C-alpha positions as a printed NumPy array, in Angstrom:
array([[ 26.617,   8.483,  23.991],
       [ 23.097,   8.966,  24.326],
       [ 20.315,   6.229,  24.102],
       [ 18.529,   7.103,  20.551],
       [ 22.249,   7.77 ,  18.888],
       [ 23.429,   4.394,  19.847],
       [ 19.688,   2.575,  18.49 ],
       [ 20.398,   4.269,  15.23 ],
       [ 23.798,   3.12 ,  15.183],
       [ 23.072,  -0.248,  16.148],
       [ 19.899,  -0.547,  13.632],
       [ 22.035,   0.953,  10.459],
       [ 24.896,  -1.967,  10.947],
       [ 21.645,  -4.467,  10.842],
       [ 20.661,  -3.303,   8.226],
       [ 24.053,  -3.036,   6.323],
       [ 24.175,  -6.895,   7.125],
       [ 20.678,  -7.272,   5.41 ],
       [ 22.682,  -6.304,   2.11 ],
       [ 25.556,  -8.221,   2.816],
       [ 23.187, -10.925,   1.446],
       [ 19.889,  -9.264,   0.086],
       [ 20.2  ,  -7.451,  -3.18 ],
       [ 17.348,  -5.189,  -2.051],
       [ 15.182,  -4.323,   1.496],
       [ 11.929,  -4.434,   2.143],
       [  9.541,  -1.837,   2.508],
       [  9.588,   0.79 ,   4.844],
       [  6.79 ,  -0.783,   7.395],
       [  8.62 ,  -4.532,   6.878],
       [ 12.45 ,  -3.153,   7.892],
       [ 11.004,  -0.773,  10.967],
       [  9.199,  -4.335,  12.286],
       [ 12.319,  -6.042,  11.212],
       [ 15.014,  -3.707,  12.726],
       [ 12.258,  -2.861,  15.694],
       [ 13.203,   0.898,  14.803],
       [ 10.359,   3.804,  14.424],
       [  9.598,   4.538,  10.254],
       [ 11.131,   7.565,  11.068],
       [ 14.494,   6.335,  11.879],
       [ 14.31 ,   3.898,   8.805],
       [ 14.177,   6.859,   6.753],
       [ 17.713,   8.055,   8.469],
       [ 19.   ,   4.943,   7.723],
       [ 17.933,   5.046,   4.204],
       [ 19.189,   8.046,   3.742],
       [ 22.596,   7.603,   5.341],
       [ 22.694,   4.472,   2.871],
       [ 22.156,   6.737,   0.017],
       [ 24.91 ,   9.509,   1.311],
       [ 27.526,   6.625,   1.649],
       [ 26.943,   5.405,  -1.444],
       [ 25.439,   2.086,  -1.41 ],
       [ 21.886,   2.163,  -2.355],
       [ 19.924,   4.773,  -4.455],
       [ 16.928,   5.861,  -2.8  ],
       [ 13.974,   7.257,  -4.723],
       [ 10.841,   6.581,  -2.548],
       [  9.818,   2.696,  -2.282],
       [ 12.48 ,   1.913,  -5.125],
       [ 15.695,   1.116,  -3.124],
       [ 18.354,   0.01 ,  -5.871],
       [ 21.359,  -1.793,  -4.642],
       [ 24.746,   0.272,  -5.914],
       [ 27.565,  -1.938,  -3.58 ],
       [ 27.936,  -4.512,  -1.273],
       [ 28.626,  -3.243,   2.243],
       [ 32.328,  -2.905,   3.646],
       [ 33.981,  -3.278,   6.825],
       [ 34.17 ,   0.939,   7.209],
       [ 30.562,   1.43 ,   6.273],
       [ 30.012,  -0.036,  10.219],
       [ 29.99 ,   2.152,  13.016],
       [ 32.457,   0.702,  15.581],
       [ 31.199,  -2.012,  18.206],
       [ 31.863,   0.547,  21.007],
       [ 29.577,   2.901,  19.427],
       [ 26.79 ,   0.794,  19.313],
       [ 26.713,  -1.321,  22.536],
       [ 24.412,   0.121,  25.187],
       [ 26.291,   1.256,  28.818],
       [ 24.984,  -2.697,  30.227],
       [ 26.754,  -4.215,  27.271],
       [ 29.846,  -1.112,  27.696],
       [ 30.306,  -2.293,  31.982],
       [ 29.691,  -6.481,  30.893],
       [ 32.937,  -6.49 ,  27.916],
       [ 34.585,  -4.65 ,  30.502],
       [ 34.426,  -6.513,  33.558],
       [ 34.874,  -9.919,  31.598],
       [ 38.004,  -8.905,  29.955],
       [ 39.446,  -8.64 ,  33.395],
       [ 37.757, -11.547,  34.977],
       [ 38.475, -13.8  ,  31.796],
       [ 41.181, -12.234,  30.261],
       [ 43.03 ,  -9.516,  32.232],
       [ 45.061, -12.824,  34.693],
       [ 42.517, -12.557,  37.872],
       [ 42.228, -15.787,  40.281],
       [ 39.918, -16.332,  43.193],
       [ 40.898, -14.612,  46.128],
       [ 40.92 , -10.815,  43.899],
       [ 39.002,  -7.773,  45.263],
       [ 37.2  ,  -5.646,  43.028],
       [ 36.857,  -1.758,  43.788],
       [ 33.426,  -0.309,  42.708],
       [ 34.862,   2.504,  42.447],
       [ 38.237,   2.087,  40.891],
       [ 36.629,  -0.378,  38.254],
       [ 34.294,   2.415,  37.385],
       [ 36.463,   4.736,  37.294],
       [ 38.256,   2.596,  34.404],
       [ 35.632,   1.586,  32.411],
       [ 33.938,   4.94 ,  32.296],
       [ 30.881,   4.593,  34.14 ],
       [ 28.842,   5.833,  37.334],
       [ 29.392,   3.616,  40.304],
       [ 25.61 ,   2.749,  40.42 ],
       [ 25.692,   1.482,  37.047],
       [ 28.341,  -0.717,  37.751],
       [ 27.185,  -1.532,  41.393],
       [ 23.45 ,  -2.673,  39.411],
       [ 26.064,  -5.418,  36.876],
       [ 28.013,  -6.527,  40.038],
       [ 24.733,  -7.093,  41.962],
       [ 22.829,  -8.709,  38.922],
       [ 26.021, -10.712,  37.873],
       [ 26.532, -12.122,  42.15 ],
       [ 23.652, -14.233,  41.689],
       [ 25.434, -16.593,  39.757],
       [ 28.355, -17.036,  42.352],
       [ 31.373, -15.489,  41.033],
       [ 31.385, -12.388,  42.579],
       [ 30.603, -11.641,  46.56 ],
       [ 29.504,  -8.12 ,  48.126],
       [ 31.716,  -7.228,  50.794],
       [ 31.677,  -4.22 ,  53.084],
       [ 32.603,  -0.8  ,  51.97 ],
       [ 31.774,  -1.075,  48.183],
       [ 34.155,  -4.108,  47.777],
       [ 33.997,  -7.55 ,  46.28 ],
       [ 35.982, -10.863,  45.727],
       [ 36.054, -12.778,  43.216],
       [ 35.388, -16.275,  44.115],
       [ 37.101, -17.595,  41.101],
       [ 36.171, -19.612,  38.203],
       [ 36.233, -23.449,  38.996],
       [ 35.759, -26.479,  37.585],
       [ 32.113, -27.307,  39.18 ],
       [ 31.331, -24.002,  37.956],
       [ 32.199, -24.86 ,  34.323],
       [ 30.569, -28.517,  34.53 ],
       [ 27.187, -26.858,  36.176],
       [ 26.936, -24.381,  33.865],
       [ 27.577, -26.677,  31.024],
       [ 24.43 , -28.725,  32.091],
       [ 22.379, -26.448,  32.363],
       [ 22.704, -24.863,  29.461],
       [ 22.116, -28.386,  27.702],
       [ 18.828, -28.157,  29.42 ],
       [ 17.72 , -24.908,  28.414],
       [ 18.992, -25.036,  24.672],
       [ 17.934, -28.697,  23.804],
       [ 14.194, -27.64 ,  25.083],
       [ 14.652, -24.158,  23.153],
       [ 15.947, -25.868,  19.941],
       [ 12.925, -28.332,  19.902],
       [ 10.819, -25.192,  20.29 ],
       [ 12.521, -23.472,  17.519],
       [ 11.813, -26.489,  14.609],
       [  8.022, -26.352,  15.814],
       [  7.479, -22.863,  15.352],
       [  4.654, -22.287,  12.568],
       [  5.421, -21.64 ,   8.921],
       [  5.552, -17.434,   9.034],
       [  7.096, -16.961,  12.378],
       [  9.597, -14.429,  12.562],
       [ 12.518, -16.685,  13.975],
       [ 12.852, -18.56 ,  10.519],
       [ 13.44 , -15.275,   8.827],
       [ 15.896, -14.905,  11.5  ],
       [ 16.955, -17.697,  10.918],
       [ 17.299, -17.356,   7.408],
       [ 19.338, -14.291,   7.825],
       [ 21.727, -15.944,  10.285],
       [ 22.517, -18.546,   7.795],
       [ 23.579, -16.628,   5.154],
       [ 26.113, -14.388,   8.02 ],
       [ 27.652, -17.873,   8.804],
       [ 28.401, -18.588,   4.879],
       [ 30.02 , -15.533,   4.669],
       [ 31.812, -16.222,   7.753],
       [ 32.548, -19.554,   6.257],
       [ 34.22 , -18.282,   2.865],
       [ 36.323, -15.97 ,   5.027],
       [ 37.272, -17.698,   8.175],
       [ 41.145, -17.77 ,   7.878],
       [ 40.685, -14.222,   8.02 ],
       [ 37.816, -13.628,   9.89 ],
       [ 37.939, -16.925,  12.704],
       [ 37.899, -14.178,  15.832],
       [ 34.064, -13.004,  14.581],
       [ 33.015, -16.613,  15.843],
       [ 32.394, -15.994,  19.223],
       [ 30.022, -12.961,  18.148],
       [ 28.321, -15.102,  15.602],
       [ 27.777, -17.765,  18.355],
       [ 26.809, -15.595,  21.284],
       [ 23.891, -14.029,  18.995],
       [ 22.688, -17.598,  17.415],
       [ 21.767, -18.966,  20.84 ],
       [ 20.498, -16.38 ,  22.082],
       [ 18.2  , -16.757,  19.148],
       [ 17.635, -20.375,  19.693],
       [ 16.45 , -19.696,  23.391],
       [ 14.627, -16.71 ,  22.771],
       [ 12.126, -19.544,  20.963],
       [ 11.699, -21.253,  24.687],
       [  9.631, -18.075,  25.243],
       [ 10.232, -18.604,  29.2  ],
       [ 11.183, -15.581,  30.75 ],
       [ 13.614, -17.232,  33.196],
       [ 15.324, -19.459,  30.36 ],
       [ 16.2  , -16.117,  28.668],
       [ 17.25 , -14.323,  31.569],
       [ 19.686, -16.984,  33.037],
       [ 21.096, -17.292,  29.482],
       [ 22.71 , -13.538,  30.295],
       [ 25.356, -15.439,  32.172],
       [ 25.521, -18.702,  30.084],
       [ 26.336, -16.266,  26.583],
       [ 28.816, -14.2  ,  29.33 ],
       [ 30.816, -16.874,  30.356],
       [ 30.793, -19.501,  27.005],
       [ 31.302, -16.193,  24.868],
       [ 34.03 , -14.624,  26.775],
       [ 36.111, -18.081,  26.857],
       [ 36.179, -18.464,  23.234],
       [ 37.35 , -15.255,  22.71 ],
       [ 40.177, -15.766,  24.828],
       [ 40.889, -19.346,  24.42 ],
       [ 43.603, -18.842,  22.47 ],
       [ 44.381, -22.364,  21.889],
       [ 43.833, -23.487,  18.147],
       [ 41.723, -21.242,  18.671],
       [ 41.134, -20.838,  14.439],
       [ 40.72 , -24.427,  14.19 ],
       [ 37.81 , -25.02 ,  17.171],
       [ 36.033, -21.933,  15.573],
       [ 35.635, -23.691,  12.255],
       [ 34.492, -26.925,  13.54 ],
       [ 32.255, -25.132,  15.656],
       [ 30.927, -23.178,  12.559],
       [ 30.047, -25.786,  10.561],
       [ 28.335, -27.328,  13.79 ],
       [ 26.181, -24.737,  13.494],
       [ 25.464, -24.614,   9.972],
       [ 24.635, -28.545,  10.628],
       [ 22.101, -27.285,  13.616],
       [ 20.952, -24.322,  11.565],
       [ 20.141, -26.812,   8.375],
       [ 18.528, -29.088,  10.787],
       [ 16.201, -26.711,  12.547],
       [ 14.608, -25.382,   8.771],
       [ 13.953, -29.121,   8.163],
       [ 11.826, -29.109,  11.472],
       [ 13.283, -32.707,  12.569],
       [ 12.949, -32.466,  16.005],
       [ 15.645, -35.768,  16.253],
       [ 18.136, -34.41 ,  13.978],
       [ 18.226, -30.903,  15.587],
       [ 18.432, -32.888,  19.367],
       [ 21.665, -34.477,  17.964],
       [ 22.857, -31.473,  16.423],
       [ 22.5  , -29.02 ,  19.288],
       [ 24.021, -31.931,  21.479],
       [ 27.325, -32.487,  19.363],
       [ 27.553, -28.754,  19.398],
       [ 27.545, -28.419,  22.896],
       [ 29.172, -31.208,  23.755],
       [ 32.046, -29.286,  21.963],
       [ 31.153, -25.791,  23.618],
       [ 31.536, -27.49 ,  26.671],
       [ 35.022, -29.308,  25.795],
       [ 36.203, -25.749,  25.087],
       [ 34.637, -24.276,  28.181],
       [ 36.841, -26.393,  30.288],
       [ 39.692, -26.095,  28.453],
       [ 39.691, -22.638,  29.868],
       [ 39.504, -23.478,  33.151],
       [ 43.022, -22.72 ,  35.334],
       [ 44.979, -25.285,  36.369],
       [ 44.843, -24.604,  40.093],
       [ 41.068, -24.078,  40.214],
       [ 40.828, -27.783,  37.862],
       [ 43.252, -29.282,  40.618],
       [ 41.108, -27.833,  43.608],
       [ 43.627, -25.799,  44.63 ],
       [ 42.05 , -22.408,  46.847],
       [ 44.317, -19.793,  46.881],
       [ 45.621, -18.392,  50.426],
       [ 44.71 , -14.991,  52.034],
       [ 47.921, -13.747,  51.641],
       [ 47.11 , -14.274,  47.518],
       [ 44.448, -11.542,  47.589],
       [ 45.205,  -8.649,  45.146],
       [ 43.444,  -5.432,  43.955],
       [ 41.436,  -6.267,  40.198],
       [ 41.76 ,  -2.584,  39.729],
       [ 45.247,  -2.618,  39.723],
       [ 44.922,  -4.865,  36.514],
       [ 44.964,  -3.915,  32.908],
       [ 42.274,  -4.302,  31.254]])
C-alpha cells in the first residue's frame, strides 16, 4: 500500500462524508485546503464521484445525484497509514487479545503478525515505552508492565488538564477559523450517528477519538498534541472493547458531546468547562471500568505468570 494511494483513499471517504450532509462541495481550491489534498488529486476524487454515480461533474457545477452509502467507502484498512496499521494492532492484543502484566512481546514475532518490518514496529514500541506500559529488554524483547489502576486515574487527570485548557481555546477562536467549520462538520456526523445509533453504537469510539483530537489540536501546544497520541490510544481502545452496556454508555456519551459541541459554537467559556467536565468525568468512569480486577486489587502477577504476547490471537 503505497503512501499517495492510501492519501487518496483517505481524502475520497472525507469527502464522501462532506455529502453525507452537504448537498453540494465547494470549489476546487476550497475542498484541496479543506481535504489538505493537491487540486490535482481533487480532480480524481471528483471524478471517481462521478464514475460511482453520485455527483455529476461538469467543470465548477458539481450536482448532487445520491447520498453516499456504506460501499461507496474504501475499507478502514485501506486507508490507515502503516503507524495507524502497527497502533490497531498492538492495542487489540494489549486491550483486547487477554494480555496481563508480566507478558513478553517478540519484535519479531509481533511483526511478523501484523505485517510489518521490525524497525517499524521497534520505532511504535520505542515511541509508545515512554508512557510506561511497555519495557525494552535485551535481545529485541519487551514486557508488558500491565495496565493498572494508577495508570488509569493518572491518565484520566491529565487528560482533564489538557482538554479543559484546549476546549477554552476552542470557544475563543475568531469568527472564520477553520476549527468551527470543523466543527460544524462534526456536528452534523454525530446527528447522523444519533438517528442511527441502535445500529450504528460501535462507530462511537471513532467519532470520539477524532472529536478530541480536534478539541486539543485548538491548544496549539506541540506537547499537548503529542501526549494526546496515548490519551486517544488508551480511552479509544477501551471503549471499543468495553463491552459492558456498551450501546447504552455510547449514547449518553453522544449526546455529551453534542451538549459540548453546542456549547463550544455559543463561545461560553463556563458552559463548555462544565460540559467537557461531565463528559470526562464519564470517559473516565468507563476508563476504569476496564481496568482488570487483579491490577484494581494490586495484585502483581508472579514470574512464573510470564507468557509469550505472540502466541496470542489477535
Amino acid at each position: 500500500m503505497t503512501k499517495p494511494r492510501t492519501l487518496f483513499k483517505e481524502a475520497y471517504n472525507n469527502c464522501l462524508r462532506l455529502l453525507e450532509a452537504d448537498d453540494s462541495l465547494p470549489s476546487e481550491p476550497e475542498l484541496a485546503a479543506r481535504l489538505g489534498i493537491s487540486r490535482t488529486t481533487v480532480r480524481s476524487i471528483l471524478t471517481g464521484l462521478s464514475e460511482a454515480g453520485i455527483i455529476v461533474w461538469n467543470k465548477r457545477d458539481k450536482q448532487l445525484l445520491r447520498r453516499p452509502v456504506a460501499k461507496d467507502f474504501y475499507p478502514e484498512d485501506e486507508t490507515s497509514s502503516l503507524s495507524s496499521i502497527i497502533e490497531r494492532s498492538f492495542m487489540q492484543r494489549i486491550l483486547a487479545g487477554g494480555a496481563r502484566a508480566g507478558d513478553q512481546i517478540s519484535e519479531l514475532e509481533l511483526a511478523r503478525q501484523i505485517g510489518v518490518g521490525t524497525s517499524a514496529l521497534r520505532e511504535f514500541l520505542i515511541r509508545f515505552s515512554r508512557f510506561g506500559l511497555i519495557e525494552k529488554r535485551r535481545n529485541s524483547q519487551w514486557v508488558l508492565k500491565g495496565f493498572t489502576l494508577d495508570f488509569a486515574l493518572e491518565l484520566a487527570d491529565v487528560r482533564e488538564m489538557f482538554e479543559l485548557r484546549s476546549a477554552r481555546a476552542f470557544a475563543e477562536l475568531p469568527p472564520g477559523h477553520p476549527a468551527w467549520t470543523q466543527l460544524a462538520e462534526m456536528e452534523a456526523e454525530h446527528h447522523q450517528l444519533a438517528a442511527q445509533i441502535d445500529a450504528r453504537y460501535a462507530d462511537f469510539s471513532a467519532l470520539d477519538e477524532r472529536f478530541h483530537r480536534m478539541v486539543l489540536e485548538a491548544s496549539r501546544n506541540r506537547f499537548i498534541i503529542d501526549f494526546y497520541d496515548v490519551i486517544a490510544m488508551v480511552f479509544h481502545y477501551h471503549y471499543q472493547w468495553n463491552k459492558a452496556s456498551e450501546k447504552e454508555r455510547n449514547k449518553v456519551a453522544l449526546g455529551e458531546h453534542l451538549d459540548y459541541i453546542r456549547a463550544l459554537k455559543a463561545g461560553d467559556v463556563a458552559a463548555v468547562d462544565a460540559a467537557c467536565r461531565k463528559h470526562l468525568a464519564s470517559a473516565r468512569a468507563t476508563l476504569l471500568m476496564s481496568v482488570p480486577e487483579s491490577e484494581a486489587a494490586g495484585e502483581l502477577p508472579t514470574p512464573n505468570a510470564e507468557r509469550q504476547l505472540s502466541a496470542l490471537s489477535p
